[in-house]
Short mmCIF file of C-alpha atoms in Angstrom, two decimals:
data_model
loop_
_atom_site.label_atom_id
_atom_site.label_comp_id
_atom_site.label_asym_id
_atom_site.label_seq_id
_atom_site.Cartn_x
_atom_site.Cartn_y
_atom_site.Cartn_z
CA MET A 20 -55.98 -42.82 -9.79
CA TYR A 21 -57.69 -40.32 -7.78
CA ILE A 22 -57.14 -36.20 -7.10
CA VAL A 23 -57.12 -33.78 -4.77
CA GLY A 24 -58.97 -30.62 -5.05
CA MET A 25 -61.34 -29.34 -7.66
CA ILE A 26 -59.92 -31.35 -10.80
CA GLU A 27 -62.27 -33.84 -12.16
CA LYS A 28 -60.54 -37.14 -12.68
CA GLU A 29 -61.57 -37.29 -16.62
CA LEU A 30 -59.44 -34.22 -16.96
CA VAL A 31 -56.71 -35.93 -14.93
CA ALA A 32 -57.09 -39.39 -17.18
CA ALA A 33 -57.17 -37.18 -20.37
CA SER A 34 -53.90 -35.43 -19.47
CA THR A 35 -51.73 -38.88 -17.97
CA GLU A 36 -50.31 -39.55 -21.60
CA PRO A 37 -49.18 -35.74 -22.31
CA LEU A 38 -47.91 -35.40 -18.58
CA ILE A 39 -45.82 -39.08 -18.91
CA LEU A 40 -44.52 -38.18 -22.31
CA SER A 41 -43.30 -34.91 -21.71
CA LEU A 42 -41.68 -35.88 -18.60
CA LEU A 43 -39.88 -38.73 -20.42
CA THR A 44 -38.49 -35.79 -22.90
CA LYS A 45 -36.49 -34.70 -19.84
CA GLU A 46 -35.09 -37.86 -18.81
CA GLU A 47 -35.98 -41.71 -18.44
CA SER A 48 -37.68 -42.40 -15.43
CA TYR A 49 -39.67 -45.33 -13.38
CA GLY A 50 -42.92 -45.31 -12.62
CA TYR A 51 -42.63 -44.23 -8.91
CA GLU A 52 -40.67 -41.51 -9.94
CA LEU A 53 -43.27 -40.22 -12.44
CA ILE A 54 -45.91 -40.56 -9.70
CA GLN A 55 -44.10 -38.57 -7.10
CA GLU A 56 -43.08 -35.71 -10.09
CA VAL A 57 -46.51 -35.41 -10.92
CA LYS A 58 -47.62 -34.90 -7.65
CA ARG A 59 -44.67 -32.24 -7.08
CA LEU A 60 -45.59 -30.38 -9.96
CA SER A 61 -49.19 -30.24 -9.36
CA GLY A 62 -49.16 -29.23 -5.94
CA ASP A 63 -50.29 -32.29 -4.40
CA LYS A 64 -53.29 -31.95 -6.64
CA ILE A 65 -52.86 -34.85 -8.95
CA LYS A 66 -52.17 -38.22 -7.04
CA TRP A 67 -51.71 -41.13 -9.42
CA THR A 68 -51.61 -44.65 -8.19
CA ASP A 69 -49.52 -47.93 -9.10
CA GLY A 70 -52.69 -49.02 -10.42
CA MET A 71 -53.81 -46.44 -12.76
CA LEU A 72 -50.48 -45.57 -14.15
CA TYR A 73 -48.84 -48.82 -15.29
CA PRO A 74 -51.63 -49.83 -17.60
CA VAL A 75 -51.13 -46.65 -19.26
CA LEU A 76 -47.12 -47.06 -19.35
CA HIS A 77 -47.89 -50.61 -20.92
CA ARG A 78 -50.28 -48.89 -23.47
CA MET A 79 -47.99 -46.26 -24.41
CA GLU A 80 -45.32 -48.77 -24.72
CA ASP A 81 -47.47 -51.21 -27.01
CA ASN A 82 -48.43 -48.08 -29.04
CA GLY A 83 -44.72 -47.82 -29.66
CA TRP A 84 -44.48 -44.48 -28.14
CA ILE A 85 -41.93 -45.39 -24.96
CA LYS A 86 -39.63 -48.16 -24.34
CA SER A 87 -38.47 -49.66 -21.19
CA ARG A 88 -35.64 -51.75 -19.71
CA TRP A 89 -34.80 -53.33 -16.60
CA VAL A 90 -32.21 -52.06 -14.12
CA GLU A 91 -30.64 -53.86 -11.29
CA MET A 92 -30.46 -51.81 -8.22
CA GLU A 93 -27.70 -52.05 -5.57
CA ASN A 94 -29.73 -53.78 -3.23
CA GLY A 95 -30.16 -56.30 -6.14
CA ARG A 96 -33.87 -55.41 -6.97
CA LYS A 97 -34.86 -54.80 -10.37
CA ARG A 98 -36.55 -51.30 -11.62
CA LYS A 99 -38.48 -50.83 -14.96
CA TYR A 100 -37.04 -47.55 -16.55
CA TYR A 101 -38.94 -46.12 -19.61
CA SER A 102 -37.84 -43.69 -22.24
CA ILE A 103 -39.60 -41.84 -24.78
CA LYS A 104 -39.03 -42.76 -28.44
CA LYS A 105 -39.15 -41.17 -31.77
CA SER A 106 -42.77 -41.93 -32.52
CA GLY A 107 -43.48 -40.73 -28.83
CA LEU A 108 -42.23 -37.34 -29.44
CA GLN A 109 -44.81 -37.05 -32.57
CA ALA A 110 -47.76 -38.25 -30.34
CA LEU A 111 -46.50 -35.60 -27.82
CA GLN A 112 -46.70 -33.08 -30.44
CA GLU A 113 -50.22 -34.02 -31.83
CA LYS A 114 -51.45 -34.08 -27.82
CA ARG A 115 -49.81 -30.70 -27.59
CA GLU A 116 -51.26 -29.28 -30.18
CA SER A 117 -55.01 -30.56 -28.95
CA TRP A 118 -54.19 -29.20 -25.56
CA THR A 119 -53.12 -26.00 -27.00
CA MET A 120 -55.99 -25.68 -29.02
CA ILE A 121 -58.66 -26.21 -26.27
CA SER A 122 -57.07 -24.03 -24.03
CA SER A 123 -57.14 -21.37 -26.69
CA VAL A 124 -60.94 -21.74 -26.86
CA LEU A 125 -61.64 -21.92 -23.38
CA GLY A 126 -59.45 -19.10 -22.85
CA GLY A 127 -61.53 -16.97 -25.38
CA LEU A 128 -64.83 -18.11 -23.82
CA TRP A 129 -64.12 -17.30 -20.42
CA LYS A 130 -62.12 -13.83 -21.38
CA GLY A 131 -63.93 -11.30 -19.25
CA GLN A 132 -66.29 -13.32 -17.77
CA ASN A 133 -66.28 -13.21 -13.80
CA VAL A 134 -66.69 -16.79 -13.04
#
C-alpha cells in the first residue's frame, strides 16, 4: 500500500476495511476493480497494491464479513469476486459509527481554528 499526497499510511490502513465493505454494498467486485475504484474515488490520493489488498480481503473473509466465488472469464482465466455478507453489513455499521464519532470530535476541535 502506498499513498500520494498528505494522507498518512496509518489512516489509509485504518480506512481499508470500511472502504471495501462500503464498495461491496453496491455490488460484488474483484480485487483489481476495488483498487481502481478507490483510486478513482480518492482522486488518485489513495493507491492500494495487490500485496496490501489481498491479505485484507482474506482476513475479512476469515472474519465472515465477505464471501468469494471464482468466475471463469471468456478468455479462460478465473477471477475471484467478493460480496458482502450479513455480518459484513453489521461490521460496516459499527465502523461507520466509529468513523462518524471520530470525525465529529475532530470537527468540533477544529471548528474555528485557522489550521
